[in-house]
PDB file of C-alpha atoms in Angstrom:
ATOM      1  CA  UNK G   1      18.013  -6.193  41.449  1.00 44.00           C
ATOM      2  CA  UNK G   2      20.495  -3.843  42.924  1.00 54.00           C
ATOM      3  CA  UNK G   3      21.852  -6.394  45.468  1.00 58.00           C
ATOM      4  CA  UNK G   4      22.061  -9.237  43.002  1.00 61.00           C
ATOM      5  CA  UNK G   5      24.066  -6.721  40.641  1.00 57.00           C
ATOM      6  CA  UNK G   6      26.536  -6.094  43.678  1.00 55.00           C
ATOM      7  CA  UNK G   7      26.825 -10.150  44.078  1.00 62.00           C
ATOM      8  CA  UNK G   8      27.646 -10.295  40.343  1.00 69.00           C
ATOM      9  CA  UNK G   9      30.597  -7.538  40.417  1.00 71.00           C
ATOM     10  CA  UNK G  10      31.231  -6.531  43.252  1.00 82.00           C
ATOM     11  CA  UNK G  11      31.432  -3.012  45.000  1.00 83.00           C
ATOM     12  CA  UNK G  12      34.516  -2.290  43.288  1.00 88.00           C
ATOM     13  CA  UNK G  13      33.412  -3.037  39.898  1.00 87.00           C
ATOM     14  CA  UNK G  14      30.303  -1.226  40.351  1.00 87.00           C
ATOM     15  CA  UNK G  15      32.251   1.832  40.924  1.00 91.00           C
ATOM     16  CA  UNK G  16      34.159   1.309  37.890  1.00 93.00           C
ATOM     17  CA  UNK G  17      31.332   0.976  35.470  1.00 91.00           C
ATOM     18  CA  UNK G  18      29.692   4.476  36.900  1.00 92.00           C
ATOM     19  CA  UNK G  19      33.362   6.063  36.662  1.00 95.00           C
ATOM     20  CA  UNK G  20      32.886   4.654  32.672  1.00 94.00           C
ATOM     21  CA  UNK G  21      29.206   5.612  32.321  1.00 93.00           C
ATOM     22  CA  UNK G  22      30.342   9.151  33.309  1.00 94.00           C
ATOM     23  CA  UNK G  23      32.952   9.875  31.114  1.00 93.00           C
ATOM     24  CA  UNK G  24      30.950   7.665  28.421  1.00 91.00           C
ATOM     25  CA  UNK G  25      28.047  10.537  29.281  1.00 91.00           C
ATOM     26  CA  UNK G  26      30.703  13.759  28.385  1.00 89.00           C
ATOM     27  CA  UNK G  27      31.375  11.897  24.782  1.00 86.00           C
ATOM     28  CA  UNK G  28      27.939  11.048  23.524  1.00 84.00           C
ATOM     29  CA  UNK G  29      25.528  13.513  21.806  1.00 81.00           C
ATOM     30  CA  UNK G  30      22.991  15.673  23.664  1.00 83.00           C
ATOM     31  CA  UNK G  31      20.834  15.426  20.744  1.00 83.00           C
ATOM     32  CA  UNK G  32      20.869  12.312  18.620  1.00 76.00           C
ATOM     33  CA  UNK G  33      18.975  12.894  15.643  1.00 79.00           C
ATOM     34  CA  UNK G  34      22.037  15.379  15.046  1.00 77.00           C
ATOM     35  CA  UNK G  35      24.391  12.195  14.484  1.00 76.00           C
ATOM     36  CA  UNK G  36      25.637  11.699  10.773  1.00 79.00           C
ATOM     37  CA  UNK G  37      23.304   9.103   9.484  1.00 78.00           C
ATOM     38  CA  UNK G  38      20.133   9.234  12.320  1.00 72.00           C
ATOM     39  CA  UNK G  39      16.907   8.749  10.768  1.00 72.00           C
ATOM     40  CA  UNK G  40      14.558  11.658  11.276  1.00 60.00           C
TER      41      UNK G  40
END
């Protein structure tokens, strides 16, 4: 999967999307069921 992925996008791209995934990661909630409107 991992080498089709890098046909699809592209080293560079790849990079980019884990750059966004990381910064994505400092935003979201550690605990979700603490987000205004999560079932419980």
């Amino acid at each position: 999967m991992v080498p089709r992925r890098t046909q699809d996008h592209g080293p560079h791209r790849l990079t980019e999307l884990g750059e966004q995934m990381e910064s994505a990661k400092k935003e979201a909630p550690s605990e979700p069921l603490a987000v205004p409107g999560a079932e419980r």
